Coordinates of C-alpha atoms and ligand atoms in Angstrom, one line a residue:
X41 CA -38.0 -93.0 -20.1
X42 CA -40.8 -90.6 -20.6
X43 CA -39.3 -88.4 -23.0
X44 CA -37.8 -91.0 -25.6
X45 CA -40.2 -91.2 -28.2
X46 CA -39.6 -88.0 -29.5
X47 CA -36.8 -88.5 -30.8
X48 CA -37.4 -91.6 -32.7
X49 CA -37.8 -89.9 -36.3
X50 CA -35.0 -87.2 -35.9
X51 CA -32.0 -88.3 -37.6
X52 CA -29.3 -87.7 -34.8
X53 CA -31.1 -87.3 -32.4
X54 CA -30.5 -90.6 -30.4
X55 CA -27.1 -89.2 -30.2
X56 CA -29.1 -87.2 -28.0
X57 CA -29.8 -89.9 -25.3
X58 CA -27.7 -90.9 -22.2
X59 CA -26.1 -93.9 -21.8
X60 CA -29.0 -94.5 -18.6
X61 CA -31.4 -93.6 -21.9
X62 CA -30.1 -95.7 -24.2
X63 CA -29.9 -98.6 -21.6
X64 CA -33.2 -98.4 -21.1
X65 CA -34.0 -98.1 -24.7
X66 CA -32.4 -101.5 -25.2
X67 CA -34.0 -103.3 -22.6
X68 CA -37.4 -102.1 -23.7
X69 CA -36.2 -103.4 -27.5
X70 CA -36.7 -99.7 -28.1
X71 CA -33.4 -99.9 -30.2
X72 CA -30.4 -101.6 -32.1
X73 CA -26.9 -100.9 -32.1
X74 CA -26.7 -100.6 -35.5
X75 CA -29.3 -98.1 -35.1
X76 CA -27.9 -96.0 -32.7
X77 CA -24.0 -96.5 -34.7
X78 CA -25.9 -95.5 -37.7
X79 CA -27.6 -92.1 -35.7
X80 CA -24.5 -91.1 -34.4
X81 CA -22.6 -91.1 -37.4
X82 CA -25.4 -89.1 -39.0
X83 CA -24.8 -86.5 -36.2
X84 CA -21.2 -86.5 -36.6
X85 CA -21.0 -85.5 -40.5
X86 CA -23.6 -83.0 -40.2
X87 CA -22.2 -81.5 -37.2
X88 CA -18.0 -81.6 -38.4
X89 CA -18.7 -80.8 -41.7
X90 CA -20.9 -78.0 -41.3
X91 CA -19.6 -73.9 -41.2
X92 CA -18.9 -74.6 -37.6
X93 CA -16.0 -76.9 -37.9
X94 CA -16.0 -78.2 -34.0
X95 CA -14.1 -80.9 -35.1
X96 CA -14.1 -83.5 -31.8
X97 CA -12.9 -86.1 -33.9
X98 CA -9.4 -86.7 -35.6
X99 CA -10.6 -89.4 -37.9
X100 CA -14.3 -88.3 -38.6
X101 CA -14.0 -89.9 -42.3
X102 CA -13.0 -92.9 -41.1
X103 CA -14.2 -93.9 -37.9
X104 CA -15.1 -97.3 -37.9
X105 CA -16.8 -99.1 -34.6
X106 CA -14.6 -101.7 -32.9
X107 CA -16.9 -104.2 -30.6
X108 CA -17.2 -107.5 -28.7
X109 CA -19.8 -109.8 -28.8
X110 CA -20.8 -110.0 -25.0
X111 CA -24.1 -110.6 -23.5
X112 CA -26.6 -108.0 -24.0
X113 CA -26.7 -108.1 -20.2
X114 CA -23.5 -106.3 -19.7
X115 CA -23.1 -102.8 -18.3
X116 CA -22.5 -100.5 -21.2
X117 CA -24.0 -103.3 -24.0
X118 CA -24.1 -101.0 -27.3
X119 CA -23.2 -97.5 -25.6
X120 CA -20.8 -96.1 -28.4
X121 CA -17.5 -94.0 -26.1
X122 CA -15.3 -92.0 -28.4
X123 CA -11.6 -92.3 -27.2
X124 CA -8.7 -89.5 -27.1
X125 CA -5.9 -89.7 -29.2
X126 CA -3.1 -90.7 -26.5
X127 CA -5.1 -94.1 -25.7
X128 CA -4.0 -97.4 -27.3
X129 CA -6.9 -98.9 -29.2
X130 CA -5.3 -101.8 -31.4
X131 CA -5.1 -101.6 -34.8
X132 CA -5.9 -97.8 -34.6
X133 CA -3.4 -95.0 -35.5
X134 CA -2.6 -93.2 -31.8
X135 CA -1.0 -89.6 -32.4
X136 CA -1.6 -87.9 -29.1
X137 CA -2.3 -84.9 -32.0
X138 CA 1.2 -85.4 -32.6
X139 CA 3.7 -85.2 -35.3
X140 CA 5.7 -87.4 -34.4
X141 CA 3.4 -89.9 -33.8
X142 CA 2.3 -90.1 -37.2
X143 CA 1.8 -93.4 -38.4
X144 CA 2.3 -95.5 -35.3
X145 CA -0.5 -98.6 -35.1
X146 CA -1.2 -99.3 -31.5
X147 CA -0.7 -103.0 -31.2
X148 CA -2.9 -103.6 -28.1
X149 CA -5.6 -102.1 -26.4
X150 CA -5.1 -99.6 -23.2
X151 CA -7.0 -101.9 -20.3
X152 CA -9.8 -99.5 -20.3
X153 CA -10.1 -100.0 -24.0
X154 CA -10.5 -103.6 -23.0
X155 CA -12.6 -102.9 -20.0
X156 CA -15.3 -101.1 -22.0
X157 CA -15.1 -103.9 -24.8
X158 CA -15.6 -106.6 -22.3
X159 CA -18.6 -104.4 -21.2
X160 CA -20.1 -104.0 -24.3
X161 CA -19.0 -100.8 -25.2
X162 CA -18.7 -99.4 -28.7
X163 CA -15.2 -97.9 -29.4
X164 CA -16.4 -95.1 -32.0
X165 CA -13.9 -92.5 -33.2
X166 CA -10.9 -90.8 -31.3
X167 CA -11.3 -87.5 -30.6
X168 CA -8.8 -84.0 -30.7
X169 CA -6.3 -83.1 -28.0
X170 CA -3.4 -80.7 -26.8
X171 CA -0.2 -82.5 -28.6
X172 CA 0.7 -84.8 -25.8
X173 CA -1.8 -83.7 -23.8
X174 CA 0.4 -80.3 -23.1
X175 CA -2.4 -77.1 -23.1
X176 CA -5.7 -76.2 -22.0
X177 CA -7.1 -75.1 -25.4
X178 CA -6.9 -77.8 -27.7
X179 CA -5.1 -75.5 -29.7
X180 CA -1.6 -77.4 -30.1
X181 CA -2.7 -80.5 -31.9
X182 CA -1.3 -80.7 -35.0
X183 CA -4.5 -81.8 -36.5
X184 CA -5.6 -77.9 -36.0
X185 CA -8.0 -76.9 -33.3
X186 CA -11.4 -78.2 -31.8
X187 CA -13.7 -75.2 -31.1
X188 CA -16.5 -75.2 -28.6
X189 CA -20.1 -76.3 -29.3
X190 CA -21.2 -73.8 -26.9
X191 CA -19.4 -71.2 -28.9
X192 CA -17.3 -71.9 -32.2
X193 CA -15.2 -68.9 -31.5
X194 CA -13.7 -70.0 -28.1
X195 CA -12.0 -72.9 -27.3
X196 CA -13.1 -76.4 -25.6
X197 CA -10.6 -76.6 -23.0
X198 CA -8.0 -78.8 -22.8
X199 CA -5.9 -81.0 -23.3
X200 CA -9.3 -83.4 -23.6
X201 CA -11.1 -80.8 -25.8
X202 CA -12.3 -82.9 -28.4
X203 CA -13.6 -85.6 -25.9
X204 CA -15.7 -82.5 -23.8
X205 CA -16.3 -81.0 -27.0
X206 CA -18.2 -84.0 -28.6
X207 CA -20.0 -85.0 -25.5
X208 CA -21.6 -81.4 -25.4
X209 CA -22.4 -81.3 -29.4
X210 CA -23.9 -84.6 -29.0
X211 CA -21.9 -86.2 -31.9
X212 CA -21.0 -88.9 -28.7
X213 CA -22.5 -90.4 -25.8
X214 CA -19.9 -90.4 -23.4
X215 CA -15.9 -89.7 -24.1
X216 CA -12.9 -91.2 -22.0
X217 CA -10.5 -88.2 -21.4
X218 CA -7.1 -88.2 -19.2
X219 CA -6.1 -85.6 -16.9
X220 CA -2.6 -84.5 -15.7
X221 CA -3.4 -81.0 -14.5
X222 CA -7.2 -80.4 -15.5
X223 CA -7.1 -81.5 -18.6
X224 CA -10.7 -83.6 -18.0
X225 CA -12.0 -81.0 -15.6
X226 CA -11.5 -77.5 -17.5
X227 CA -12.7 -78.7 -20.4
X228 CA -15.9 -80.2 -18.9
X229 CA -16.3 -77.1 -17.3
X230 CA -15.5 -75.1 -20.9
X231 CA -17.9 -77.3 -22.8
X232 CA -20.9 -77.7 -19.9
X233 CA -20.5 -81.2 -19.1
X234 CA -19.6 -83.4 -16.6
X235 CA -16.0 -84.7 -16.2
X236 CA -14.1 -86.9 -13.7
X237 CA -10.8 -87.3 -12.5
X238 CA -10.6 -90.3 -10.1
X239 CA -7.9 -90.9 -7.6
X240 CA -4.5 -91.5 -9.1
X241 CA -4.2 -95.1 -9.0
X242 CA -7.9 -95.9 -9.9
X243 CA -8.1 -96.3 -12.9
X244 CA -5.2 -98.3 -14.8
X245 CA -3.0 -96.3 -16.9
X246 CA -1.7 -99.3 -19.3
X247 CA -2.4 -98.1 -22.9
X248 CA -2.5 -94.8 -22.0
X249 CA 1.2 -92.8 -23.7
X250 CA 2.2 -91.0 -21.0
X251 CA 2.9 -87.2 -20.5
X252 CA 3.6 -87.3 -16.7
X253 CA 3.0 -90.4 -15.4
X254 CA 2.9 -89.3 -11.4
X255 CA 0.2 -87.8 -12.3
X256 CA -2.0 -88.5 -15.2
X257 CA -5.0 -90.5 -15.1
X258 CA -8.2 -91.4 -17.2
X259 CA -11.6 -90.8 -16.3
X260 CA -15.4 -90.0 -17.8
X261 CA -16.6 -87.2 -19.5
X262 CA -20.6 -87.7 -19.8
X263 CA -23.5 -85.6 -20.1
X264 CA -24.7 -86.6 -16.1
X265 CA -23.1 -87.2 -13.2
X266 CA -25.4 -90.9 -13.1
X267 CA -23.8 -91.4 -16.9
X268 CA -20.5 -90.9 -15.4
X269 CA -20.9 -92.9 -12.4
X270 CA -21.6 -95.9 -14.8
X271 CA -18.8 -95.7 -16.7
X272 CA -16.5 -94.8 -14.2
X273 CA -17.3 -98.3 -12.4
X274 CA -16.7 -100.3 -15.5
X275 CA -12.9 -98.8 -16.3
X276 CA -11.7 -98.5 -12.4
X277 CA -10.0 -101.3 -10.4
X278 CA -6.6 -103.3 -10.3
X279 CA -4.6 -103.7 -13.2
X280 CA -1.2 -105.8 -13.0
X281 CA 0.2 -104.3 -16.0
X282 CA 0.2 -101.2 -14.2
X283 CA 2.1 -101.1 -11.2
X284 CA 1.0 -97.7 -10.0
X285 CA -2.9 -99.1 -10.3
X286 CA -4.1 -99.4 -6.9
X287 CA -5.9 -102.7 -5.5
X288 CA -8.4 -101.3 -3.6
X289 CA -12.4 -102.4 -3.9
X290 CA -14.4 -100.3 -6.5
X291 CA -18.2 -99.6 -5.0
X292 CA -21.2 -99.7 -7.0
X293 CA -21.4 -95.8 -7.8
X294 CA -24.4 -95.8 -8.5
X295 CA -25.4 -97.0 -5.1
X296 CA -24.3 -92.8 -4.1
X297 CA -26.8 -91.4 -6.1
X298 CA -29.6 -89.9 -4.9
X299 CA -28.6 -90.5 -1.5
X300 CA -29.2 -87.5 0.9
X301 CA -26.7 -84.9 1.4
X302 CA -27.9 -83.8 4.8
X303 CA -24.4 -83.4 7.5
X304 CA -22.3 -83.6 5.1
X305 CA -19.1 -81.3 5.8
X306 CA -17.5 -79.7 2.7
X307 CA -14.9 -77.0 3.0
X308 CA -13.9 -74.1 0.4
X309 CA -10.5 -72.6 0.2
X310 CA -11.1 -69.1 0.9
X311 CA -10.8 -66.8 -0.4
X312 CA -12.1 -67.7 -3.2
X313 CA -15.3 -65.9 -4.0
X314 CA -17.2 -66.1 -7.3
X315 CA -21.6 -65.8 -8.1
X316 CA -21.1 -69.5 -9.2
X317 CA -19.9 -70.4 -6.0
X318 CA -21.7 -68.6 -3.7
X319 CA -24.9 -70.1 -5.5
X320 CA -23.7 -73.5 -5.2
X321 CA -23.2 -73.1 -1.6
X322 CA -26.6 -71.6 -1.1
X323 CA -27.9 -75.4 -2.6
X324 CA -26.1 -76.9 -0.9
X325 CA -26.7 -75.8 2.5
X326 CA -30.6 -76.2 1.6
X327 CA -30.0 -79.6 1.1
X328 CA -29.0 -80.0 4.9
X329 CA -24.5 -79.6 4.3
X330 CA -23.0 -77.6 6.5
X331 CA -19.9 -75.4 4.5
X332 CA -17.2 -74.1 6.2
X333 CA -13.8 -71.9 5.5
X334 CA -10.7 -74.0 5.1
X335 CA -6.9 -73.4 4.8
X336 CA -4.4 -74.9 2.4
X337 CA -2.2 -72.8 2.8
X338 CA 0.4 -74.4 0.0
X339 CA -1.7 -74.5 -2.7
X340 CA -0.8 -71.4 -3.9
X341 CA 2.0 -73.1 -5.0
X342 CA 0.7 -75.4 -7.1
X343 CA 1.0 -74.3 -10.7
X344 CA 4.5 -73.2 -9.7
X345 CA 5.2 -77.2 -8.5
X346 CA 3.1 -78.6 -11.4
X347 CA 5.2 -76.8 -14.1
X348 CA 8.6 -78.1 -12.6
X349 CA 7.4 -81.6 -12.4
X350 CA 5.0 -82.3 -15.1
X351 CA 7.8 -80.9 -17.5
X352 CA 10.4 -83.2 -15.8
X353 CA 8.7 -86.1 -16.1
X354 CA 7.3 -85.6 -19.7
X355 CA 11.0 -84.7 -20.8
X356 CA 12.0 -88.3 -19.7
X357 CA 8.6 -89.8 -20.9
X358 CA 9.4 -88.5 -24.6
X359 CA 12.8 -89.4 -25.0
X360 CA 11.4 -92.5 -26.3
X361 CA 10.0 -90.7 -29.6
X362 CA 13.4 -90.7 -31.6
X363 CA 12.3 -91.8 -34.7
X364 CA 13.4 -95.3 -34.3
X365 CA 10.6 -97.6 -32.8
X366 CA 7.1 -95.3 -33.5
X367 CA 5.6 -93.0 -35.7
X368 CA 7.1 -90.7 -37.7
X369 CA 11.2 -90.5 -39.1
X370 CA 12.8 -87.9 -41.9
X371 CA 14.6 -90.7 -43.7
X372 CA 16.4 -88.1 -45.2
X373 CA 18.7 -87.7 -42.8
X374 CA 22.0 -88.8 -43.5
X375 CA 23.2 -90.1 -40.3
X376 CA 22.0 -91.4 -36.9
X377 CA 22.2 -88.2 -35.3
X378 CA 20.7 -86.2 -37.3
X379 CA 17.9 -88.5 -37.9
X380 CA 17.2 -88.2 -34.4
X381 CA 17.5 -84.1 -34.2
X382 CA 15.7 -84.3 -37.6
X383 CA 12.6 -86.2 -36.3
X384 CA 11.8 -84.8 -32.9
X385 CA 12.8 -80.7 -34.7
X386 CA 10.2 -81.8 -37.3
X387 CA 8.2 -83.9 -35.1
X388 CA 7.4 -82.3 -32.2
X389 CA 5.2 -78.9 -31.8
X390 CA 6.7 -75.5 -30.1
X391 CA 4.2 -76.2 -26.7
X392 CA 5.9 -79.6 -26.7
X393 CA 9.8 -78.8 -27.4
X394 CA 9.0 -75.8 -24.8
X395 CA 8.3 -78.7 -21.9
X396 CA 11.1 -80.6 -22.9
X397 CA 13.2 -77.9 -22.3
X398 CA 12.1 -77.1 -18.6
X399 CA 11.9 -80.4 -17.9
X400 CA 15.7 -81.1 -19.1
X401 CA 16.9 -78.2 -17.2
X402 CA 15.1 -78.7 -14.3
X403 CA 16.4 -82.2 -14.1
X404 CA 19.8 -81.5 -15.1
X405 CA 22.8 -81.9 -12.3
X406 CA 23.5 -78.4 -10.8
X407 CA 19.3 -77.6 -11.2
X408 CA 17.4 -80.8 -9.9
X409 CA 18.2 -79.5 -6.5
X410 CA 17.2 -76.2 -6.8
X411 CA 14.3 -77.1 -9.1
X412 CA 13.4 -80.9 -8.9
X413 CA 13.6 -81.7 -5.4
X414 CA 12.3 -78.3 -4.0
X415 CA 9.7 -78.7 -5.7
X416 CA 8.9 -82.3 -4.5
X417 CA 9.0 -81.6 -1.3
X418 CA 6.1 -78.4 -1.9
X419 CA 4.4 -81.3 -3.3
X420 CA 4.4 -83.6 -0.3
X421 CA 3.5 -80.2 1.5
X422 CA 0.3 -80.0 -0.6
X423 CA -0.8 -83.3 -0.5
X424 CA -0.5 -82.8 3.7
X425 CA -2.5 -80.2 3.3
X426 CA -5.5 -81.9 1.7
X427 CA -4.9 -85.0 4.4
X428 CA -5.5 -82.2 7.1
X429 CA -8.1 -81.0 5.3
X430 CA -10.1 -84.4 5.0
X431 CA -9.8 -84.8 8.4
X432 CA -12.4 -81.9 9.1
X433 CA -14.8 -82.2 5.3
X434 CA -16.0 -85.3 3.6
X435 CA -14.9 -83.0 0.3
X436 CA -13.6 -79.6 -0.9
X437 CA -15.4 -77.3 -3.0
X438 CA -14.1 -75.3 -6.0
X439 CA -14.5 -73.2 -9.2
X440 CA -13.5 -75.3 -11.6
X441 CA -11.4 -73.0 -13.9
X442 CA -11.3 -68.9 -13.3
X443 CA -13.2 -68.5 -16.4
X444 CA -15.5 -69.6 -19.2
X445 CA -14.1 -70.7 -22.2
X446 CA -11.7 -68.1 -23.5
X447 CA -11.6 -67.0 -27.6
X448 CA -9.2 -69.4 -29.5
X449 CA -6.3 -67.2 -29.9
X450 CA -6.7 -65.3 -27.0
X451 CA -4.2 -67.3 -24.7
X452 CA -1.4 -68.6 -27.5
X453 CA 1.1 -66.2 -27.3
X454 CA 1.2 -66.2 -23.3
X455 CA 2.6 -69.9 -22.0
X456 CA 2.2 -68.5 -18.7
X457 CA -1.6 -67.1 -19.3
X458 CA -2.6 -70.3 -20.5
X459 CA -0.7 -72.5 -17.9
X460 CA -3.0 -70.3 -15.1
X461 CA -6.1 -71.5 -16.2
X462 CA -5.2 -74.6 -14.7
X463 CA -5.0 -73.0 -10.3
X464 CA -8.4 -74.9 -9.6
X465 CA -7.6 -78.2 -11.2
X466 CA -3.8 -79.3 -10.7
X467 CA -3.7 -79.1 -6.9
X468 CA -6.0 -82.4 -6.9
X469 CA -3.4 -84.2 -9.4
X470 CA -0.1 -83.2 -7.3
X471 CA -2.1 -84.6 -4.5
X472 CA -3.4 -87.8 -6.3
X473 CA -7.0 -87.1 -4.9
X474 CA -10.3 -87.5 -6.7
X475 CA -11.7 -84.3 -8.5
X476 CA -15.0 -84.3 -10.3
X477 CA -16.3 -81.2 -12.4
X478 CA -20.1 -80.9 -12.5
X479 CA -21.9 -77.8 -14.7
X480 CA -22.1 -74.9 -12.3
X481 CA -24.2 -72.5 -13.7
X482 CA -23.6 -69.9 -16.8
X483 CA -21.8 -66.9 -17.0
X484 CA -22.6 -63.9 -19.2
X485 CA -19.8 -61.8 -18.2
X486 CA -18.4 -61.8 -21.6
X487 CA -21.2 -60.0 -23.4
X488 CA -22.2 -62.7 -25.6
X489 CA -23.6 -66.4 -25.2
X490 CA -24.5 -67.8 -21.8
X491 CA -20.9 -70.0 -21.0
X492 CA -21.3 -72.5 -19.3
X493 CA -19.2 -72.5 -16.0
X494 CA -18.4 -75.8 -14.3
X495 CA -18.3 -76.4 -10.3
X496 CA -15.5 -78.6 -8.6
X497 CA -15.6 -81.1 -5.9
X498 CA -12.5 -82.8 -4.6
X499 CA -12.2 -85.8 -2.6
X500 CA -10.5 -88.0 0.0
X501 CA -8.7 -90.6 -1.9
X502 CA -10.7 -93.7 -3.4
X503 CA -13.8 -91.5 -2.1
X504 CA -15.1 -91.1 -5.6
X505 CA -18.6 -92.0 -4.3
X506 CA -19.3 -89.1 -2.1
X507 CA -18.2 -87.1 -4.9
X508 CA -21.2 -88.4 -7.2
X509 CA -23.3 -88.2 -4.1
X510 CA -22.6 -84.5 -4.0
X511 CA -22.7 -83.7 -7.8
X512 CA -25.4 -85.5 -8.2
X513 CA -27.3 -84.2 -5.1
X514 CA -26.5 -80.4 -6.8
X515 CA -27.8 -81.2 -10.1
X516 CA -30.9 -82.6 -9.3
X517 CA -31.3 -79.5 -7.6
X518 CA -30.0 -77.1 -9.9
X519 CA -31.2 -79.0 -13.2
X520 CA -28.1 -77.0 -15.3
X521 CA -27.4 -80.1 -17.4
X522 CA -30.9 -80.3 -18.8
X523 CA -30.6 -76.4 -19.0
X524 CA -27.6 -76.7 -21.2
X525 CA -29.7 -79.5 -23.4
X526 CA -27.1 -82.2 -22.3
X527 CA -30.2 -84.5 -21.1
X528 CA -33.6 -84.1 -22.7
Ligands
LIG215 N1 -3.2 -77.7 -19.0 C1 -2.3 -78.5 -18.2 C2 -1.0 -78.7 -19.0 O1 -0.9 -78.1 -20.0 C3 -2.9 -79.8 -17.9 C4 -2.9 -80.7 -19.0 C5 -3.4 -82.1 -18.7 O2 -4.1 -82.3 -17.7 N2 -3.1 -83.0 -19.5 O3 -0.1 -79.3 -18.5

């Protein structure tokens, strides 16, 4: 790479390389992974323990690198990918920034844990989130917020805050995130990186503690869309300890990039209007796409659906957290009952009692019909929108979140503020469609810093190639990660 040696004598600064760089690096013998582990822990203290606080990481004491010996020819040999806290990594404490899952050792590895082990990946430190993945601030872990690198007064986005978050402050190379409702996408977009959530099915969910499990899946946050093409091909494909996993053929990914864009159809939901937008269609169409108006005309509905049915199923995915089997238990309690009523009123945060509720009511006889079911059948209504759709574009563009990163605090004491910055993102999770999140451009509504504002692009299922062909197409064009310093 042409620009490597200067950062050879910078402590941190390899932490500053790709995962493309730092391949390269290796092969030229540039490099060692102690090297690099030693670099990026360097960058870490510095930038947690300094006034700023951002605070990626749960366990920035302690993290301690968990690797395979595999031959240096494998994909992601020596790349270091910091891990959010509702992924099994054995031997690890796994919280989900919970309470109530204080304590609780994972005893195996998720499979893309073990996928990025057998590839020669680095496991290196577990990074912040929502509790349970519930929010879009990182604000509700019980470990305390994670604040944006771009801005320590606003928030990273969430739930994956602390994986976007680290990506962006380069204290990691690349972070694996999951994503429900947006919760890779927003705060990618929040934090000026590039985040992907593949087609629901993709990637194998095993390992990963579930908040709604018709919907959640894992995917890449990176620093460029060739970073997270690389990465994405390593964790995808069939997994038959997860029955939703999907056996379908993963591409090369990287065979997309750089590919030319020219006839390509991608439609926009009017009437969506916005300078990022309109500037991204203006590339676009110069590099020979053709962009036309589309209608999906029930995905107005979607944050309305999504907060019936992500609550439903998380209420019967956290039944399981009595007390009994993981994590944390009063032992004060002086009967079974009340140890049960003890540990999950002690254990679990307001955001996450709060779903709970809905989802109990809304699945509760007398209300799953008017709740439950109705809004199961929207869902089926949405997802036939998007197959109508795909039968016009090879993809769909988007905003990825209405704004730029908002001012921790600012959303807390409005549930239904916060759930809203999630319109863009969920309708590609309730219709189990790819969604990637690419930088966009900056904003400077807000008076202050430049935010950066991130750029969506949804696809036809399993169709997560034409989605890097796009992103990357756009920001070889636009140049906005190396604008935002994610690639020097
Ligand atoms: N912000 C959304 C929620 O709170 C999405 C979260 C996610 O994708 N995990 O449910």
């Amino acid at each position: 790479m042409k620009h490597q040696n200067s950062f050879v004598h910078d402590t941190g600064s390899l932490s500053k390389l790709t995962i493309h760089q730092l391949a390269d690096r290796y092969a030229n013998g540039a490099l060692t992974c102690d090297g690099l582990l030693h670099d990026l822990s360097a960058a870490i203290r510095s930038r947690d323990r300094d006034q700023r606080q951002i605070r990626a990481y749960i366990n920035f004491d302690s993290i301690r690198p968990i690797r395979r010996e595999v031959p240096k020819a494998s994909k992601l040999w020596g790349i270091p990918i910091a891990v959010k806290d509702n992924l099994c990594v054995a031997g690890e404490e796994t919280t989900c920034g919970s309470k109530i899952l204080k304590g609780f050792i994972s005893p195996y590895h998720a499979t893309v844990v073990e996928k990025l082990l057998n590839a020669g990946a680095v496991i290196f430190g577990r990074t912040n989130q929502d509790e349970f993945a519930f929010g879009s601030s990182c604000e509700t872990s019980c470990y305390g917020p994670t604040r944006n690198p771009r801005d320590p007064e606003r928030v990273p986005g969430g739930s994956s805050g602390g994986s976007a978050a680290c990506v962006a402050d380069h204290t990691a190379i690349a972070a694996l995130g999951s994503d429900t409702g947006g919760s890779i996408r927003q705060p990618a977009s929040f934090c000026g990186v590039v985040g992907m959530k593949p087609t629901y099915g993709r990637v194998s969910r095993y390992g990963l503690i579930a908040f709604a499990s018709s919907l959640d899946q894992i995917g890449p946050i990176t620093k460029d869309v060739r970073d997270n093409a690389l990465f994405l091909n390593v964790i995808a494909g069939h997994d038959p300890k997860d029955s939703t996993s999907a056996d379908v053929p993963v591409p090369d990914y990287s065979d997309f990039l750089g590919r030319s864009i020219q006839g390509m159809r991608i439609g926009i939901a009017a009437p969506v209007q916005t300078p990022i937008l309109e500037n991204a269609v203006k590339v676009l169409k110069s590099l020979g796409a053709k962009v036309e108006a589309l209608s999906l005309p029930h995905i107005a509905y979607a944050v309305s659906v999504y907060y019936i049915v992500a609550p439903a199923e998380a209420s019967s995915n956290l039944a399981r957290f009595d007390g009994v089997r993981f994590g944390f238990r009063d032992k004060s309690a002086p009967s079974l009952l009340e140890m049960y009523e003890h540990t999950r009123g002690q254990g679990f945060g307001a955001e996450a009692k709060r779903r709970i509720i809905l989802g109990t009511y809304s699945l509760s006889s007398g209300y799953y019909d008017a709740y439950y079911l109705h809004a199961m059948k929207v869902r089926t209504k949405i997802k036939n929108d998007f197959d109508a759709a795909f039968k016009k574009v090879d993809a769909i563009l988007s905003p990825t979140a209405p704004s730029p990163a908002f001012k921790l605090g600012e959303k807390a004491a409005s549930p239904l503020e916060m759930y809203l910055s999630d319109i863009y993102t969920i309708p590609a999770n309730l219709a189990g469609v790819p969604a990637l999140s690419v930088p966009g451009g900056t904003d400077h509504s807000t008076g202050g810093k430049d935010l950066p504002l991130g750029l969506q692009f949804i696809g036809k299922p399993f169709d997560e190639g034409t989605l890097y062909q796009l992103a990357y197409a756009f920001e070889q064009a636009t140049d906005y990660h190396k604008r935002l310093g994610n690639v020097c």
